[in-house]
Amino acid sequence: MTIEIQVRTQQPIEVAADLLVVGLLQGGEKTAALPAALRSIDAALGGALAKQIAREEFSAKRDQALSISTLGRIAADKLLLLGLGERRKVGVPEVRAFAAKAARSATTEKATTLALVLPAGIDGALRAAAEGLELGAYRFTKYLTGERKPKSGLATASIVSATKIGAKEKAALRLGQSVGAAVNLSRELSNEPGNALYPKTFAAAAEKVAKEHGLKIQVFDFSEIRRRGMKLIDAVGRGSSHEPRFVHIAWTPKRAKRKLVFVGKGVTFDSGGISIKPAAGMGEMKHDMSGAANVVALMAAVAALKPKVEVHAIAACAENMPDGNAYRPGDIWGSLDGKTVEIVNTDAEGRLVLADALAYARTLSPDVIVDNATLTGACVVALGNTCSGWYANREDAAGEFTAALKDSGEVMWRLPLLEDLREQIKSEVADVKQAGDRHGGSITAALFLREFVGDFRWIHCDIAGPASIDRPSGWSQTKGATGHGILTFLAMIERASD
């Protein structure tokens, strides 16, 4: 459920809300001379605010917080100060994180109304704040009942402005809220349990998104997947009673400047197949469709943005289960690309569904292909839970993605496509082997995917684990890596549209 976000032209002291959150920059005015936004509040509190700031040595360092009860002396019931750090280091990502933290604080305080005071002079602050408010307010409560079900939640957030805003700023606010809601859609899909979300129901959710936003969509059922020769998707999905689906959503404006294709891994539950996973942590494998959730949600944001570029989202969906019809280690399977693949581990299934999806993406003749997937534990071992790894087959594509990362503020690190490791995926009985050994596992997975990209410019994102959403982007209440990458993909689209 989205929250109501509005802009109110009032002084902070006048804004009625359960919680008033003021964002402060480090440096500048001395603590002894309070920032302008706080002076009237301090006067109403009889100097108590200045004393508390001095006592707590609050200097507005990044992530520093100070809360104080207003005792009914101003319109807001409670005041929270949040530090953003030095002005030169504060931009759109920091404002987004600040707003998300404010919304999370409102939930903690059981506040239904929130007022937000932003630092002045930061370009893009309104859109970033709206994104952050939506992200920070998100909670997955669908399956809670009785006493467990939340009785209330954040309903209204007011951004306090000293001056009236114009049509351009209002549009930025609406876009920011749409982007935040799109990311939350990805998180909502990922948080669904495996018994509720499987390939067929995921495809139905994608169809709903396309219908609501006026987007074109194609969904291939299992017979169509087989008819088209998507043999690797067939291999992964054949062990489940829930048959695979292949989803293609498109935004196709007239006179489009470029064409970008985003591909997501949609393994709705990954048991590991015959190479079955340990029981511990297997429940988290409902999130193995995070890449597919990301690209579907991205298209909701694209519909709000209305870029001048053609954008396609491809989600290859399967459930990886063991039964008498499941694929086996030692099998050799064909692919949509035509290459044969030796299977060495049925728990390395994500690269297989992506391989067919990438081969399909090539038929669209895109300017760039970007895939994203919770692909390897090796990447999490290398980079931790807060940073995703990414690869590029061309330096011009890498430059484009680096610029988008800077715009979004998401944390990813480029990893190398080491040609020496390609020896690990050479097969003696097929064109290519599905996986290498345990060393350099993320790199060999990327090298395997590259086999199916052809000559097209390509970015592969091996998205990280549970904490990637909560820090540093300021998001919460999701597991898996759902949502990580959407802001960067959208930044790529916006740059291409300029």
GROMACS .gro file of N, CA, C and O in nm, residues 14-112:
model
  396
   14GLU      N    1   0.518   2.472   1.271
   14GLU     CA    2   0.374   2.480   1.249
   14GLU      C    3   0.313   2.349   1.201
   14GLU      O    4   0.191   2.334   1.198
   15VAL      N    5   0.396   2.253   1.161
   15VAL     CA    6   0.346   2.133   1.096
   15VAL      C    7   0.294   2.033   1.198
   15VAL      O    8   0.369   1.984   1.283
   16ALA      N    9   0.167   1.999   1.188
   16ALA     CA   10   0.108   1.900   1.277
   16ALA      C   11   0.138   1.760   1.224
   16ALA      O   12   0.108   1.728   1.109
   17ALA      N   13   0.204   1.678   1.306
   17ALA     CA   14   0.239   1.541   1.267
   17ALA      C   15   0.274   1.462   1.392
   17ALA      O   16   0.311   1.520   1.495
   18ASP      N   17   0.262   1.331   1.382
   18ASP     CA   18   0.305   1.247   1.494
   18ASP      C   19   0.456   1.256   1.513
   18ASP      O   20   0.506   1.248   1.625
   19LEU      N   21   0.528   1.270   1.401
   19LEU     CA   22   0.674   1.275   1.406
   19LEU      C   23   0.725   1.378   1.307
   19LEU      O   24   0.687   1.376   1.189
   20LEU      N   25   0.809   1.468   1.353
   20LEU     CA   26   0.876   1.566   1.268
   20LEU      C   27   1.022   1.527   1.259
   20LEU      O   28   1.092   1.516   1.360
   21VAL      N   29   1.072   1.504   1.137
   21VAL     CA   30   1.210   1.462   1.115
   21VAL      C   31   1.282   1.573   1.037
   21VAL      O   32   1.238   1.613   0.930
   22VAL      N   33   1.392   1.620   1.092
   22VAL     CA   34   1.470   1.727   1.030
   22VAL      C   35   1.606   1.671   0.988
   22VAL      O   36   1.678   1.616   1.071
   23GLY      N   37   1.637   1.685   0.861
   23GLY     CA   38   1.767   1.643   0.811
   23GLY      C   39   1.867   1.756   0.819
   23GLY      O   40   1.839   1.867   0.772
   24LEU      N   41   1.983   1.728   0.877
   24LEU     CA   42   2.082   1.834   0.901
   24LEU      C   43   2.216   1.796   0.838
   24LEU      O   44   2.256   1.679   0.839
   25LEU      N   45   2.284   1.896   0.785
   25LEU     CA   46   2.416   1.879   0.726
   25LEU      C   47   2.523   1.908   0.829
   25LEU      O   48   2.508   1.997   0.913
   26GLN      N   49   2.631   1.834   0.821
   26GLN     CA   50   2.742   1.853   0.914
   26GLN      C   51   2.823   1.976   0.873
   26GLN      O   52   2.842   2.003   0.755
   27GLY      N   53   2.870   2.051   0.973
   27GLY     CA   54   2.953   2.168   0.944
   27GLY      C   55   2.866   2.290   0.924
   27GLY      O   56   2.747   2.293   0.955
   28GLY      N   57   2.924   2.394   0.866
   28GLY     CA   58   2.849   2.517   0.844
   28GLY      C   59   2.833   2.591   0.974
   28GLY      O   60   2.930   2.621   1.044
   29GLU      N   61   2.708   2.615   1.010
   29GLU     CA   62   2.681   2.690   1.132
   29GLU      C   63   2.726   2.613   1.256
   29GLU      O   64   2.714   2.491   1.263
   30LYS      N   65   2.774   2.683   1.353
   30LYS     CA   66   2.819   2.622   1.477
   30LYS      C   67   2.698   2.569   1.556
   30LYS      O   68   2.589   2.621   1.544
   31THR      N   69   2.722   2.467   1.636
   31THR     CA   70   2.615   2.410   1.717
   31THR      C   71   2.556   2.516   1.810
   31THR      O   72   2.437   2.517   1.837
   32ALA      N   73   2.640   2.604   1.858
   32ALA     CA   74   2.593   2.708   1.949
   32ALA      C   75   2.489   2.797   1.881
   32ALA      O   76   2.398   2.849   1.946
   33ALA      N   77   2.504   2.819   1.752
   33ALA     CA   78   2.405   2.892   1.674
   33ALA      C   79   2.328   2.788   1.593
   33ALA      O   80   2.376   2.742   1.490
   34LEU      N   81   2.212   2.749   1.640
   34LEU     CA   82   2.138   2.640   1.578
   34LEU      C   83   2.104   2.670   1.432
   34LEU      O   84   2.084   2.785   1.395
   35PRO      N   85   2.095   2.566   1.349
   35PRO     CA   86   2.048   2.585   1.211
   35PRO      C   87   1.912   2.654   1.212
   35PRO      O   88   1.832   2.636   1.305
   36ALA      N   89   1.885   2.728   1.107
   36ALA     CA   90   1.762   2.808   1.101
   36ALA      C   91   1.638   2.723   1.124
   36ALA      O   92   1.541   2.767   1.187
   37ALA      N   93   1.637   2.600   1.071
   37ALA     CA   94   1.520   2.514   1.082
   37ALA      C   95   1.486   2.478   1.226
   37ALA      O   96   1.374   2.438   1.256
   38LEU      N   97   1.586   2.494   1.317
   38LEU     CA   98   1.566   2.450   1.456
   38LEU      C   99   1.546   2.564   1.554
   38LEU      O  100   1.506   2.541   1.669
   39ARG      N  101   1.574   2.687   1.513
   39ARG     CA  102   1.575   2.796   1.612
   39ARG      C  103   1.439   2.822   1.674
   39ARG      O  104   1.427   2.836   1.796
   40SER      N  105   1.336   2.828   1.592
   40SER     CA  106   1.203   2.854   1.648
   40SER      C  107   1.156   2.737   1.733
   40SER      O  108   1.087   2.756   1.834
   41ILE      N  109   1.195   2.616   1.695
   41ILE     CA  110   1.159   2.498   1.775
   41ILE      C  111   1.227   2.503   1.910
   41ILE      O  112   1.166   2.477   2.014
   42ASP      N  113   1.355   2.539   1.909
   42ASP     CA  114   1.430   2.548   2.034
   42ASP      C  115   1.370   2.655   2.126
   42ASP      O  116   1.359   2.633   2.248
   43ALA      N  117   1.328   2.765   2.066
   43ALA     CA  118   1.267   2.872   2.146
   43ALA      C  119   1.138   2.823   2.211
   43ALA      O  120   1.112   2.849   2.329
   44ALA      N  121   1.057   2.748   2.134
   44ALA     CA  122   0.931   2.695   2.187
   44ALA      C  123   0.957   2.594   2.299
   44ALA      O  124   0.876   2.581   2.391
   45LEU      N  125   1.071   2.525   2.291
   45LEU     CA  126   1.105   2.425   2.392
   45LEU      C  127   1.187   2.483   2.507
   45LEU      O  128   1.242   2.409   2.590
   46GLY      N  129   1.198   2.615   2.509
   46GLY     CA  130   1.269   2.681   2.618
   46GLY      C  131   1.417   2.653   2.621
   46GLY      O  132   1.478   2.648   2.729
   47GLY      N  133   1.478   2.631   2.504
   47GLY     CA  134   1.621   2.606   2.496
   47GLY      C  135   1.661   2.461   2.520
   47GLY      O  136   1.780   2.427   2.517
   48ALA      N  137   1.562   2.373   2.541
   48ALA     CA  138   1.592   2.233   2.572
   48ALA      C  139   1.657   2.161   2.454
   48ALA      O  140   1.740   2.070   2.475
   49LEU      N  141   1.622   2.200   2.333
   49LEU     CA  142   1.679   2.134   2.216
   49LEU      C  143   1.828   2.161   2.205
   49LEU      O  144   1.909   2.069   2.183
   50ALA      N  145   1.867   2.288   2.221
   50ALA     CA  146   2.009   2.323   2.214
   50ALA      C  147   2.088   2.251   2.323
   50ALA      O  148   2.200   2.203   2.299
   51LYS      N  149   2.031   2.241   2.442
   51LYS     CA  150   2.100   2.173   2.552
   51LYS      C  151   2.118   2.024   2.521
   51LYS      O  152   2.224   1.967   2.547
   52GLN      N  153   2.015   1.963   2.463
   52GLN     CA  154   2.023   1.821   2.431
   52GLN      C  155   2.125   1.795   2.320
   52GLN      O  156   2.200   1.697   2.324
   53ILE      N  157   2.130   1.885   2.222
   53ILE     CA  158   2.228   1.872   2.113
   53ILE      C  159   2.369   1.879   2.170
   53ILE      O  160   2.457   1.800   2.132
   54ALA      N  161   2.392   1.973   2.261
   54ALA     CA  162   2.524   1.987   2.323
   54ALA      C  163   2.558   1.865   2.410
   54ALA      O  164   2.670   1.813   2.406
   55ARG      N  165   2.459   1.818   2.485
   55ARG     CA  166   2.482   1.705   2.576
   55ARG      C  167   2.516   1.578   2.496
   55ARG      O  168   2.604   1.502   2.534
   56GLU      N  169   2.446   1.555   2.388
   56GLU     CA  170   2.467   1.435   2.306
   56GLU      C  171   2.579   1.451   2.203
   56GLU      O  172   2.609   1.358   2.129
   57GLU      N  173   2.638   1.572   2.198
   57GLU     CA  174   2.744   1.602   2.101
   57GLU      C  175   2.698   1.569   1.958
   57GLU      O  176   2.770   1.510   1.878
   58PHE      N  177   2.575   1.609   1.930
   58PHE     CA  178   2.517   1.587   1.798
   58PHE      C  179   2.575   1.689   1.701
   58PHE      O  180   2.559   1.809   1.718
   59SER      N  181   2.643   1.638   1.598
   59SER     CA  182   2.707   1.728   1.501
   59SER      C  183   2.661   1.701   1.358
   59SER      O  184   2.720   1.750   1.264
   60ALA      N  185   2.555   1.621   1.342
   60ALA     CA  186   2.496   1.588   1.211
   60ALA      C  187   2.586   1.501   1.126
   60ALA      O  188   2.579   1.505   1.003
   61LYS      N  189   2.672   1.419   1.191
   61LYS     CA  190   2.745   1.320   1.115
   61LYS      C  191   2.646   1.224   1.050
   61LYS      O  192   2.535   1.205   1.097
   62ARG      N  193   2.689   1.162   0.941
   62ARG     CA  194   2.599   1.071   0.871
   62ARG      C  195   2.552   0.960   0.965
   62ARG      O  196   2.631   0.898   1.037
   63ASP      N  197   2.422   0.938   0.964
   63ASP     CA  198   2.353   0.836   1.043
   63ASP      C  199   2.342   0.870   1.191
   63ASP      O  200   2.288   0.790   1.269
   64GLN      N  201   2.389   0.987   1.233
   64GLN     CA  202   2.372   1.029   1.371
   64GLN      C  203   2.226   1.070   1.392
   64GLN      O  204   2.165   1.133   1.304
   65ALA      N  205   2.168   1.035   1.505
   65ALA     CA  206   2.027   1.064   1.530
   65ALA      C  207   2.009   1.117   1.671
   65ALA      O  208   2.081   1.081   1.764
   66LEU      N  209   1.910   1.203   1.687
   66LEU     CA  210   1.875   1.258   1.818
   66LEU      C  211   1.724   1.280   1.821
   66LEU      O  212   1.669   1.348   1.735
   67SER      N  213   1.656   1.221   1.919
   67SER     CA  214   1.511   1.238   1.929
   67SER      C  215   1.476   1.309   2.059
   67SER      O  216   1.547   1.296   2.161
   68ILE      N  217   1.366   1.383   2.057
   68ILE     CA  218   1.324   1.458   2.175
   68ILE      C  219   1.172   1.472   2.172
   68ILE      O  220   1.112   1.492   2.065
   69SER      N  221   1.109   1.460   2.286
   69SER     CA  222   0.965   1.483   2.297
   69SER      C  223   0.939   1.633   2.296
   69SER      O  224   1.013   1.711   2.359
   70THR      N  225   0.836   1.675   2.227
   70THR     CA  226   0.806   1.818   2.219
   70THR      C  227   0.713   1.865   2.330
   70THR      O  228   0.690   1.985   2.344
   71LEU      N  229   0.657   1.770   2.406
   71LEU     CA  230   0.570   1.804   2.520
   71LEU      C  231   0.454   1.894   2.480
   71LEU      O  232   0.404   1.974   2.561
   72GLY      N  233   0.414   1.883   2.353
   72GLY     CA  234   0.299   1.961   2.306
   72GLY      C  235   0.329   2.108   2.282
   72GLY      O  236   0.236   2.187   2.259
   73ARG      N  237   0.455   2.146   2.285
   73ARG     CA  238   0.488   2.288   2.269
   73ARG      C  239   0.502   2.332   2.124
   73ARG      O  240   0.512   2.451   2.097
   74ILE      N  241   0.508   2.236   2.033
   74ILE     CA  242   0.500   2.266   1.890
   74ILE      C  243   0.393   2.173   1.833
   74ILE      O  244   0.340   2.086   1.901
   75ALA      N  245   0.361   2.193   1.706
   75ALA     CA  246   0.250   2.117   1.645
   75ALA      C  247   0.279   1.968   1.635
   75ALA      O  248   0.188   1.886   1.643
   76ALA      N  249   0.406   1.930   1.616
   76ALA     CA  250   0.443   1.788   1.607
   76ALA      C  251   0.459   1.728   1.745
   76ALA      O  252   0.505   1.795   1.839
   77ASP      N  253   0.424   1.599   1.757
   77ASP     CA  254   0.431   1.533   1.888
   77ASP      C  255   0.573   1.497   1.928
   77ASP      O  256   0.607   1.498   2.046
   78LYS      N  257   0.655   1.460   1.830
   78LYS     CA  258   0.792   1.419   1.859
   78LYS      C  259   0.884   1.472   1.751
   78LYS      O  260   0.846   1.482   1.634
   79LEU      N  261   1.008   1.503   1.789
   79LEU     CA  262   1.107   1.557   1.697
   79LEU      C  263   1.225   1.460   1.686
   79LEU      O  264   1.273   1.408   1.787
   80LEU      N  265   1.269   1.436   1.564
   80LEU     CA  266   1.386   1.353   1.539
   80LEU      C  267   1.481   1.427   1.447
   80LEU      O  268   1.442   1.472   1.339
   81LEU      N  269   1.604   1.441   1.490
   81LEU     CA  270   1.709   1.501   1.405
   81LEU      C  271   1.793   1.389   1.347
   81LEU      O  272   1.836   1.299   1.419
   82LEU      N  273   1.817   1.394   1.217
   82LEU     CA  274   1.901   1.295   1.150
   82LEU      C  275   2.015   1.364   1.078
   82LEU      O  276   1.993   1.459   1.002
   83GLY      N  277   2.136   1.318   1.101
   83GLY     CA  278   2.253   1.373   1.035
   83GLY      C  279   2.272   1.314   0.896
   83GLY      O  280   2.257   1.193   0.876
   84LEU      N  281   2.307   1.399   0.801
   84LEU     CA  282   2.333   1.354   0.665
   84LEU      C  283   2.481   1.356   0.630
   84LEU      O  284   2.521   1.307   0.526
   85GLY      N  285   2.564   1.416   0.717
   85GLY     CA  286   2.707   1.425   0.689
   85GLY      C  287   2.742   1.555   0.618
   85GLY      O  288   2.663   1.649   0.614
   86GLU      N  289   2.862   1.560   0.563
   86GLU     CA  290   2.912   1.683   0.500
   86GLU      C  291   2.837   1.713   0.371
   86GLU      O  292   2.806   1.623   0.293
   87ARG      N  293   2.809   1.842   0.348
   87ARG     CA  294   2.732   1.883   0.231
   87ARG      C  295   2.793   1.831   0.101
   87ARG      O  296   2.721   1.785   0.012
   88ARG      N  297   2.924   1.835   0.089
   88ARG     CA  298   2.988   1.794  -0.037
   88ARG      C  299   2.969   1.646  -0.067
   88ARG      O  300   2.986   1.601  -0.180
   89LYS      N  301   2.932   1.569   0.035
   89LYS     CA  302   2.911   1.426   0.016
   89LYS      C  303   2.763   1.388   0.011
   89LYS      O  304   2.729   1.270   0.007
   90VAL      N  305   2.676   1.487   0.011
   90VAL     CA  306   2.532   1.461   0.014
   90VAL      C  307   2.471   1.488  -0.123
   90VAL      O  308   2.484   1.598  -0.178
   91GLY      N  309   2.407   1.387  -0.178
   91GLY     CA  310   2.338   1.399  -0.306
   91GLY      C  311   2.211   1.318  -0.301
   91GLY      O  312   2.159   1.286  -0.194
   92VAL      N  313   2.162   1.281  -0.418
   92VAL     CA  314   2.037   1.207  -0.429
   92VAL      C  315   2.036   1.078  -0.346
   92VAL      O  316   1.941   1.052  -0.272
   93PRO      N  317   2.141   0.993  -0.352
   93PRO     CA  318   2.136   0.869  -0.274
   93PRO      C  319   2.125   0.894  -0.123
   93PRO      O  320   2.054   0.821  -0.053
   94GLU      N  321   2.193   0.996  -0.075
   94GLU     CA  322   2.190   1.025   0.069
   94GLU      C  323   2.054   1.078   0.111
   94GLU      O  324   2.005   1.045   0.220
   95VAL      N  325   1.991   1.160   0.027
   95VAL     CA  326   1.857   1.210   0.058
   95VAL      C  327   1.757   1.095   0.059
   95VAL      O  328   1.670   1.086   0.145
   96ARG      N  329   1.771   1.005  -0.038
   96ARG     CA  330   1.682   0.888  -0.043
   96ARG      C  331   1.695   0.805   0.085
   96ARG      O  332   1.595   0.764   0.145
   97ALA      N  333   1.819   0.780   0.126
   97ALA     CA  334   1.843   0.702   0.247
   97ALA      C  335   1.789   0.772   0.371
   97ALA      O  336   1.734   0.709   0.461
   98PHE      N  337   1.806   0.904   0.375
   98PHE     CA  338   1.754   0.983   0.488
   98PHE      C  339   1.602   0.971   0.498
   98PHE      O  340   1.546   0.946   0.605
   99ALA      N  341   1.534   0.984   0.385
   99ALA     CA  342   1.388   0.976   0.386
   99ALA      C  343   1.341   0.836   0.424
   99ALA      O  344   1.241   0.819   0.496
  100ALA      N  345   1.412   0.734   0.378
  100ALA     CA  346   1.377   0.596   0.414
  100ALA      C  347   1.394   0.573   0.563
  100ALA      O  348   1.310   0.508   0.627
  101LYS      N  349   1.501   0.626   0.619
  101LYS     CA  350   1.524   0.612   0.763
  101LYS      C  351   1.416   0.684   0.842
  101LYS      O  352   1.369   0.635   0.945
  102ALA      N  353   1.373   0.799   0.791
  102ALA     CA  354   1.266   0.874   0.857
  102ALA      C  355   1.137   0.792   0.857
  102ALA      O  356   1.066   0.785   0.958
  103ALA      N  357   1.106   0.730   0.745
  103ALA     CA  358   0.983   0.649   0.736
  103ALA      C  359   0.991   0.527   0.827
  103ALA      O  360   0.892   0.490   0.892
  104ARG      N  361   1.108   0.464   0.836
  104ARG     CA  362   1.124   0.350   0.926
  104ARG      C  363   1.109   0.394   1.072
  104ARG      O  364   1.050   0.323   1.153
  105SER      N  365   1.162   0.512   1.102
  105SER     CA  366   1.149   0.565   1.238
  105SER      C  367   1.003   0.592   1.271
  105SER      O  368   0.958   0.568   1.384
  106ALA      N  369   0.927   0.639   1.173
  106ALA     CA  370   0.784   0.664   1.194
  106ALA      C  371   0.713   0.534   1.228
  106ALA      O  372   0.626   0.530   1.316
  107THR      N  373   0.749   0.426   1.160
  107THR     CA  374   0.688   0.296   1.189
  107THR      C  375   0.724   0.250   1.329
  107THR      O  376   0.639   0.201   1.404
  108THR      N  377   0.851   0.267   1.367
  108THR     CA  378   0.895   0.229   1.501
  108THR      C  379   0.818   0.306   1.609
  108THR      O  380   0.782   0.251   1.713
  109GLU      N  381   0.791   0.433   1.580
  109GLU     CA  382   0.720   0.519   1.676
  109GLU      C  383   0.569   0.502   1.667
  109GLU      O  384   0.495   0.571   1.737
  110LYS      N  385   0.523   0.411   1.577
  110LYS     CA  386   0.379   0.390   1.554
  110LYS      C  387   0.310   0.518   1.511
  110LYS      O  388   0.194   0.547   1.545
  111ALA      N  389   0.382   0.598   1.434
  111ALA     CA  390   0.328   0.723   1.382
  111ALA      C  391   0.252   0.698   1.252
  111ALA      O  392   0.296   0.621   1.167
  112THR      N  393   0.139   0.762   1.236
  112THR     CA  394   0.064   0.753   1.111
  112THR      C  395   0.087   0.874   1.022
  112THR      O  396   0.059   0.870   0.903
   0.00000   0.00000   0.00000
